[in-house]
């Protein structure tokens, strides 16, 4: 059975700091997705990673995919409060989601 | 362009009853997926429909069923409701092509008492 594991599950950061969220998955997949969910809101697509070595950046967020290691990372650069949310990765097969990383950015 | 619309937004039902949730996808999207979100289990995949056919199904009991109509609108039905069915039910649509991500609706919050 496909497993998608994210870590950490909870992350409290200071503004201005950098950090990385990891997403490991247990089966071969060439597509991985990152979503953001604000409290009480629905999910919003951030990145679609389609192949090994894919890297995408939007503002202070950068996502990468290593299909051989079955690992995707979401790197946060110089965090700001507006980035506080829960971040999910999802693997194409059944669009299986990780448990989510709840990020809190403190001033 | 209108987003994914789910109705109703909130629903309160009693154990043993049944419920039908509705989802209208983004115009042109032919794939509709349903998810259950709870604090304990996270986001769990229920099923996916494409052109009126169920393409994929998650690990839920047969009390959970769905269908898709020719206009891509989808409904999800839960029969014989249990307390554990209380959750946020999210519908998502996509083009199901290449790099198309899921576009989520705001969900239906179901409470079973």
PDB file of C-alpha atoms in Angstrom:
ATOM      1  CA  UNK A   1       0.000   0.000   0.000  1.00  0.00           C
ATOM      2  CA  UNK A   2       1.275   3.446  -0.886  1.00  0.00           C
ATOM      3  CA  UNK A   3       2.476   5.442   2.085  1.00  0.00           C
ATOM      4  CA  UNK A   4       3.202   9.151   2.013  1.00  0.00           C
ATOM      5  CA  UNK A   5       5.072  10.467   5.006  1.00  0.00           C
ATOM      6  CA  UNK A   6       5.692  14.095   5.789  1.00  0.00           C
ATOM      7  CA  UNK A   7       7.957  15.482   8.412  1.00  0.00           C
ATOM      8  CA  UNK A   8       7.910  17.379  10.524  1.00  0.00           C
ATOM      9  CA  UNK A   9       4.179  17.343  11.275  1.00  0.00           C
ATOM     10  CA  UNK A  10       4.444  20.551  13.265  1.00  0.00           C
ATOM     11  CA  UNK A  11       6.894  23.344  12.635  1.00  0.00           C
ATOM     12  CA  UNK A  12       7.246  26.591  14.505  1.00  0.00           C
ATOM     13  CA  UNK A  13       9.613  29.049  12.922  1.00  0.00           C
ATOM     14  CA  UNK A  14      10.868  32.528  13.552  1.00  0.00           C
ATOM     15  CA  UNK A  15      10.339  35.072  10.818  1.00  0.00           C
ATOM     16  CA  UNK A  16      13.362  35.354   8.604  1.00  0.00           C
ATOM     17  CA  UNK A  17      14.548  31.784   9.149  1.00  0.00           C
ATOM     18  CA  UNK A  18      14.855  28.990   6.597  1.00  0.00           C
ATOM     19  CA  UNK A  19      13.504  25.482   6.906  1.00  0.00           C
ATOM     20  CA  UNK A  20      12.670  22.401   4.840  1.00  0.00           C
ATOM     21  CA  UNK A  21       9.637  20.121   4.901  1.00  0.00           C
ATOM     22  CA  UNK A  22      10.183  16.570   3.678  1.00  0.00           C
ATOM     23  CA  UNK A  23       7.819  14.248   1.865  1.00  0.00           C
ATOM     24  CA  UNK A  24       8.741  10.575   1.427  1.00  0.00           C
ATOM     25  CA  UNK A  25       6.620   8.123  -0.499  1.00  0.00           C
ATOM     26  CA  UNK A  26       6.783   4.397  -0.837  1.00  0.00           C
ATOM     27  CA  UNK A  27       6.062   3.657  -4.484  1.00  0.00           C
ATOM     28  CA  UNK A  28       7.276   4.797  -7.839  1.00  0.00           C
ATOM     29  CA  UNK A  29       5.663   8.000  -9.001  1.00  0.00           C
ATOM     30  CA  UNK A  30       6.715  10.662 -11.451  1.00  0.00           C
ATOM     31  CA  UNK A  31       4.287  13.255 -10.193  1.00  0.00           C
ATOM     32  CA  UNK A  32       4.111  14.951  -6.869  1.00  0.00           C
ATOM     33  CA  UNK A  33       1.976  17.863  -5.754  1.00  0.00           C
ATOM     34  CA  UNK A  34       2.174  20.384  -2.953  1.00  0.00           C
ATOM     35  CA  UNK A  35      -0.903  22.071  -1.504  1.00  0.00           C
ATOM     36  CA  UNK A  36      -1.507  24.683   1.118  1.00  0.00           C
ATOM     37  CA  UNK A  37      -4.479  24.851   3.476  1.00  0.00           C
ATOM     38  CA  UNK A  38      -5.233  27.877   5.627  1.00  0.00           C
ATOM     39  CA  UNK A  39      -7.287  27.299   8.798  1.00  0.00           C
ATOM     40  CA  UNK A  40     -10.945  26.846   7.980  1.00  0.00           C
ATOM     41  CA  UNK A  41     -10.262  27.017   4.258  1.00  0.00           C
ATOM     42  CA  UNK A  42      -9.903  24.566   1.437  1.00  0.00           C
ATOM     43  CA  UNK A  43      -6.707  23.404  -0.241  1.00  0.00           C
ATOM     44  CA  UNK A  44      -4.851  25.482  -2.786  1.00  0.00           C
ATOM     45  CA  UNK A  45      -2.394  24.078  -5.285  1.00  0.00           C
ATOM     46  CA  UNK A  46       1.196  25.312  -4.894  1.00  0.00           C
ATOM     47  CA  UNK A  47       3.394  23.168  -7.120  1.00  0.00           C
ATOM     48  CA  UNK A  48       3.181  20.291  -9.543  1.00  0.00           C
ATOM     49  CA  UNK A  49       6.455  18.391  -9.937  1.00  0.00           C
ATOM     50  CA  UNK A  50       6.515  16.157 -12.974  1.00  0.00           C
ATOM     51  CA  UNK A  51       9.888  14.518 -13.251  1.00  0.00           C
ATOM     52  CA  UNK A  52      13.068  13.581 -11.467  1.00  0.00           C
ATOM     53  CA  UNK A  53      15.085  16.643 -10.610  1.00  0.00           C
ATOM     54  CA  UNK A  54      12.166  19.018 -11.086  1.00  0.00           C
ATOM     55  CA  UNK A  55      12.477  22.231  -9.129  1.00  0.00           C
ATOM     56  CA  UNK A  56       9.855  24.951  -8.889  1.00  0.00           C
ATOM     57  CA  UNK A  57       9.896  28.222  -7.009  1.00  0.00           C
ATOM     58  CA  UNK A  58       7.228  30.697  -6.083  1.00  0.00           C
ATOM     59  CA  UNK A  59       8.159  33.551  -3.795  1.00  0.00           C
ATOM     60  CA  UNK A  60       9.726  32.189  -0.619  1.00  0.00           C
ATOM     61  CA  UNK A  61       8.806  28.580  -1.389  1.00  0.00           C
ATOM     62  CA  UNK A  62      10.819  26.163  -3.478  1.00  0.00           C
ATOM     63  CA  UNK A  63       9.859  22.553  -4.155  1.00  0.00           C
ATOM     64  CA  UNK A  64      11.989  19.773  -5.578  1.00  0.00           C
ATOM     65  CA  UNK A  65      11.537  16.146  -6.518  1.00  0.00           C
ATOM     66  CA  UNK A  66      13.941  13.206  -6.427  1.00  0.00           C
ATOM     67  CA  UNK A  67      12.035  10.236  -7.823  1.00  0.00           C
ATOM     68  CA  UNK A  68      14.918   7.836  -7.244  1.00  0.00           C
ATOM     69  CA  UNK A  69      14.975   8.624  -3.540  1.00  0.00           C
ATOM     70  CA  UNK A  70      11.160   8.945  -3.544  1.00  0.00           C
ATOM     71  CA  UNK A  71      11.574  12.257  -1.807  1.00  0.00           C
ATOM     72  CA  UNK A  72      10.244  15.735  -2.311  1.00  0.00           C
ATOM     73  CA  UNK A  73      11.214  18.790  -0.326  1.00  0.00           C
ATOM     74  CA  UNK A  74       9.506  22.112   0.252  1.00  0.00           C
ATOM     75  CA  UNK A  75      12.040  24.722   1.257  1.00  0.00           C
ATOM     76  CA  UNK A  76      11.006  27.912   2.975  1.00  0.00           C
ATOM     77  CA  UNK A  77      13.325  30.878   2.684  1.00  0.00           C
ATOM     78  CA  UNK A  78      13.183  33.843   5.079  1.00  0.00           C
ATOM     79  CA  UNK A  79       9.799  32.872   6.462  1.00  0.00           C
ATOM     80  CA  UNK A  80       7.086  35.469   6.960  1.00  0.00           C
ATOM     81  CA  UNK A  81       3.884  35.234   9.006  1.00  0.00           C
ATOM     82  CA  UNK A  82       1.731  34.920   5.876  1.00  0.00           C
ATOM     83  CA  UNK A  83       3.253  31.501   5.233  1.00  0.00           C
ATOM     84  CA  UNK A  84       1.576  30.094   8.357  1.00  0.00           C
ATOM     85  CA  UNK A  85      -0.656  27.267   7.090  1.00  0.00           C
ATOM     86  CA  UNK A  86      -0.740  23.499   6.721  1.00  0.00           C
ATOM     87  CA  UNK A  87       1.223  22.132   3.782  1.00  0.00           C
ATOM     88  CA  UNK A  88       0.392  18.821   2.171  1.00  0.00           C
ATOM     89  CA  UNK A  89       2.246  16.767  -0.364  1.00  0.00           C
ATOM     90  CA  UNK A  90       0.330  14.334  -2.560  1.00  0.00           C
ATOM     91  CA  UNK A  91       1.530  11.532  -4.786  1.00  0.00           C
ATOM     92  CA  UNK A  92      -0.136  10.928  -8.109  1.00  0.00           C
ATOM     93  CA  UNK A  93      -1.202   7.364  -7.413  1.00  0.00           C
ATOM     94  CA  UNK A  94      -4.708   7.757  -5.970  1.00  0.00           C
ATOM     95  CA  UNK A  95      -3.619  11.314  -5.232  1.00  0.00           C
ATOM     96  CA  UNK A  96      -2.615  10.019  -1.806  1.00  0.00           C
ATOM     97  CA  UNK A  97      -1.900  12.843   0.643  1.00  0.00           C
ATOM     98  CA  UNK A  98       0.633  13.113   3.408  1.00  0.00           C
ATOM     99  CA  UNK A  99      -0.550  13.964   6.915  1.00  0.00           C
ATOM    100  CA  UNK A 100       0.354  17.607   6.451  1.00  0.00           C
ATOM    101  CA  UNK A 101       2.866  19.906   8.106  1.00  0.00           C
ATOM    102  CA  UNK A 102       1.356  22.625  10.233  1.00  0.00           C
ATOM    103  CA  UNK A 103       3.646  25.609   9.922  1.00  0.00           C
ATOM    104  CA  UNK A 104       3.513  28.532  12.316  1.00  0.00           C
ATOM    105  CA  UNK A 105       5.741  31.517  11.654  1.00  0.00           C
ATOM    106  CA  UNK A 106       6.270  33.735  14.680  1.00  0.00           C
ATOM    107  CA  UNK A 107       7.482  37.336  14.641  1.00  0.00           C
TER     108      UNK A 107
ATOM    109  CA  UNK B   1     -14.054  31.412 -14.035  1.00  0.00           C
ATOM    110  CA  UNK B   2     -16.167  29.881 -11.274  1.00  0.00           C
ATOM    111  CA  UNK B   3     -14.420  27.533  -8.888  1.00  0.00           C
ATOM    112  CA  UNK B   4     -15.541  24.174  -7.564  1.00  0.00           C
ATOM    113  CA  UNK B   5     -18.881  24.529  -5.826  1.00  0.00           C
ATOM    114  CA  UNK B   6     -19.998  22.205  -3.072  1.00  0.00           C
ATOM    115  CA  UNK B   7     -23.424  22.149  -1.500  1.00  0.00           C
ATOM    116  CA  UNK B   8     -24.507  22.249   1.187  1.00  0.00           C
ATOM    117  CA  UNK B   9     -21.728  23.876   3.241  1.00  0.00           C
ATOM    118  CA  UNK B  10     -22.958  22.458   6.514  1.00  0.00           C
ATOM    119  CA  UNK B  11     -25.109  19.472   7.344  1.00  0.00           C
ATOM    120  CA  UNK B  12     -26.268  17.904  10.585  1.00  0.00           C
ATOM    121  CA  UNK B  13     -27.657  14.388  10.454  1.00  0.00           C
ATOM    122  CA  UNK B  14     -28.584  11.663  12.885  1.00  0.00           C
ATOM    123  CA  UNK B  15     -27.020   8.221  13.060  1.00  0.00           C
ATOM    124  CA  UNK B  16     -28.659   5.824  10.653  1.00  0.00           C
ATOM    125  CA  UNK B  17     -29.777   8.495   8.215  1.00  0.00           C
ATOM    126  CA  UNK B  18     -28.343   8.959   4.761  1.00  0.00           C
ATOM    127  CA  UNK B  19     -26.926  12.048   3.116  1.00  0.00           C
ATOM    128  CA  UNK B  20     -26.164  13.272  -0.393  1.00  0.00           C
ATOM    129  CA  UNK B  21     -23.497  15.851  -1.085  1.00  0.00           C
ATOM    130  CA  UNK B  22     -23.166  17.701  -4.355  1.00  0.00           C
ATOM    131  CA  UNK B  23     -20.189  19.011  -6.284  1.00  0.00           C
ATOM    132  CA  UNK B  24     -20.058  21.159  -9.421  1.00  0.00           C
ATOM    133  CA  UNK B  25     -16.585  21.139 -10.968  1.00  0.00           C
ATOM    134  CA  UNK B  26     -14.847  23.934 -12.790  1.00  0.00           C
ATOM    135  CA  UNK B  27     -16.187  24.237 -16.306  1.00  0.00           C
ATOM    136  CA  UNK B  28     -14.253  21.943 -18.631  1.00  0.00           C
ATOM    137  CA  UNK B  29     -12.961  19.690 -15.866  1.00  0.00           C
ATOM    138  CA  UNK B  30     -13.995  16.104 -16.396  1.00  0.00           C
ATOM    139  CA  UNK B  31     -12.371  14.520 -13.364  1.00  0.00           C
ATOM    140  CA  UNK B  32     -13.974  14.836  -9.946  1.00  0.00           C
ATOM    141  CA  UNK B  33     -12.498  13.375  -6.772  1.00  0.00           C
ATOM    142  CA  UNK B  34     -13.859  13.192  -3.263  1.00  0.00           C
ATOM    143  CA  UNK B  35     -11.914  13.303  -0.006  1.00  0.00           C
ATOM    144  CA  UNK B  36     -12.757  12.978   3.643  1.00  0.00           C
ATOM    145  CA  UNK B  37     -10.796  15.200   6.012  1.00  0.00           C
ATOM    146  CA  UNK B  38     -10.730  14.580   9.754  1.00  0.00           C
ATOM    147  CA  UNK B  39      -8.282  15.708  12.455  1.00  0.00           C
ATOM    148  CA  UNK B  40      -7.381  12.121  13.245  1.00  0.00           C
ATOM    149  CA  UNK B  41      -7.087  10.540   9.794  1.00  0.00           C
ATOM    150  CA  UNK B  42      -6.162  13.553   7.711  1.00  0.00           C
ATOM    151  CA  UNK B  43      -7.122  13.657   4.056  1.00  0.00           C
ATOM    152  CA  UNK B  44      -8.374  10.334   2.793  1.00  0.00           C
ATOM    153  CA  UNK B  45      -9.253   9.587  -0.801  1.00  0.00           C
ATOM    154  CA  UNK B  46     -12.791   8.326  -1.364  1.00  0.00           C
ATOM    155  CA  UNK B  47     -13.161   7.992  -5.124  1.00  0.00           C
ATOM    156  CA  UNK B  48     -12.528   9.595  -8.469  1.00  0.00           C
ATOM    157  CA  UNK B  49     -14.843   9.895 -11.436  1.00  0.00           C
ATOM    158  CA  UNK B  50     -13.940  10.696 -14.990  1.00  0.00           C
ATOM    159  CA  UNK B  51     -16.523  11.001 -17.749  1.00  0.00           C
ATOM    160  CA  UNK B  52     -19.193   9.380 -15.572  1.00  0.00           C
ATOM    161  CA  UNK B  53     -17.035   6.366 -14.746  1.00  0.00           C
ATOM    162  CA  UNK B  54     -15.480   5.605 -11.400  1.00  0.00           C
ATOM    163  CA  UNK B  55     -11.756   5.358 -12.118  1.00  0.00           C
ATOM    164  CA  UNK B  56     -10.455   4.839  -8.650  1.00  0.00           C
ATOM    165  CA  UNK B  57     -11.759   4.041  -5.216  1.00  0.00           C
ATOM    166  CA  UNK B  58     -10.260   4.457  -1.773  1.00  0.00           C
ATOM    167  CA  UNK B  59     -10.558   2.150   1.174  1.00  0.00           C
ATOM    168  CA  UNK B  60     -14.009   3.076   2.442  1.00  0.00           C
ATOM    169  CA  UNK B  61     -16.996   0.831   3.152  1.00  0.00           C
ATOM    170  CA  UNK B  62     -19.767   0.365   0.624  1.00  0.00           C
ATOM    171  CA  UNK B  63     -21.932   2.862   2.530  1.00  0.00           C
ATOM    172  CA  UNK B  64     -19.971   5.508   0.666  1.00  0.00           C
ATOM    173  CA  UNK B  65     -20.923   5.792  -2.960  1.00  0.00           C
ATOM    174  CA  UNK B  66     -20.837   8.364  -5.670  1.00  0.00           C
ATOM    175  CA  UNK B  67     -21.740   9.122  -9.222  1.00  0.00           C
ATOM    176  CA  UNK B  68     -20.973  11.599 -11.929  1.00  0.00           C
ATOM    177  CA  UNK B  69     -23.417  13.027 -14.405  1.00  0.00           C
ATOM    178  CA  UNK B  70     -22.925  13.843 -18.060  1.00  0.00           C
ATOM    179  CA  UNK B  71     -22.293  17.508 -17.204  1.00  0.00           C
ATOM    180  CA  UNK B  72     -19.449  16.369 -14.874  1.00  0.00           C
ATOM    181  CA  UNK B  73     -21.348  17.322 -11.741  1.00  0.00           C
ATOM    182  CA  UNK B  74     -20.926  14.719  -9.044  1.00  0.00           C
ATOM    183  CA  UNK B  75     -22.794  13.530  -6.009  1.00  0.00           C
ATOM    184  CA  UNK B  76     -21.594  11.540  -3.050  1.00  0.00           C
ATOM    185  CA  UNK B  77     -23.938   9.502  -0.904  1.00  0.00           C
ATOM    186  CA  UNK B  78     -23.358   8.084   2.551  1.00  0.00           C
ATOM    187  CA  UNK B  79     -25.952   5.668   3.872  1.00  0.00           C
ATOM    188  CA  UNK B  80     -26.563   4.460   7.421  1.00  0.00           C
ATOM    189  CA  UNK B  81     -24.525   7.303   8.894  1.00  0.00           C
ATOM    190  CA  UNK B  82     -22.220   6.632  11.818  1.00  0.00           C
ATOM    191  CA  UNK B  83     -20.754   9.079  14.315  1.00  0.00           C
ATOM    192  CA  UNK B  84     -17.344   8.506  12.753  1.00  0.00           C
ATOM    193  CA  UNK B  85     -18.567   9.854   9.439  1.00  0.00           C
ATOM    194  CA  UNK B  86     -18.485  13.356  10.885  1.00  0.00           C
ATOM    195  CA  UNK B  87     -15.897  15.142   8.755  1.00  0.00           C
ATOM    196  CA  UNK B  88     -15.207  17.756   6.156  1.00  0.00           C
ATOM    197  CA  UNK B  89     -15.908  16.292   2.731  1.00  0.00           C
ATOM    198  CA  UNK B  90     -13.916  17.909  -0.012  1.00  0.00           C
ATOM    199  CA  UNK B  91     -14.547  17.665  -3.702  1.00  0.00           C
ATOM    200  CA  UNK B  92     -11.833  18.459  -6.214  1.00  0.00           C
ATOM    201  CA  UNK B  93     -11.874  18.715  -9.969  1.00  0.00           C
ATOM    202  CA  UNK B  94      -9.113  18.646 -12.517  1.00  0.00           C
ATOM    203  CA  UNK B  95      -8.460  18.473 -16.208  1.00  0.00           C
ATOM    204  CA  UNK B  96      -6.781  15.119 -15.542  1.00  0.00           C
ATOM    205  CA  UNK B  97      -4.138  15.994 -18.106  1.00  0.00           C
ATOM    206  CA  UNK B  98      -0.384  16.287 -17.761  1.00  0.00           C
ATOM    207  CA  UNK B  99       0.446  18.603 -14.925  1.00  0.00           C
ATOM    208  CA  UNK B 100      -3.058  19.635 -13.931  1.00  0.00           C
ATOM    209  CA  UNK B 101      -3.444  19.850 -10.154  1.00  0.00           C
ATOM    210  CA  UNK B 102      -6.618  19.365  -8.164  1.00  0.00           C
ATOM    211  CA  UNK B 103      -8.856  22.373  -7.603  1.00  0.00           C
ATOM    212  CA  UNK B 104     -10.724  22.008  -4.353  1.00  0.00           C
ATOM    213  CA  UNK B 105     -14.123  23.239  -3.297  1.00  0.00           C
ATOM    214  CA  UNK B 106     -14.752  24.702   0.144  1.00  0.00           C
ATOM    215  CA  UNK B 107     -16.149  21.432   1.397  1.00  0.00           C
ATOM    216  CA  UNK B 108     -19.247  20.211   3.155  1.00  0.00           C
ATOM    217  CA  UNK B 109     -18.979  19.958   6.929  1.00  0.00           C
ATOM    218  CA  UNK B 110     -21.038  16.926   7.986  1.00  0.00           C
ATOM    219  CA  UNK B 111     -21.876  16.398  11.630  1.00  0.00           C
ATOM    220  CA  UNK B 112     -23.509  13.142  12.673  1.00  0.00           C
ATOM    221  CA  UNK B 113     -25.209  13.117  16.074  1.00  0.00           C
TER     222      UNK B 113
END
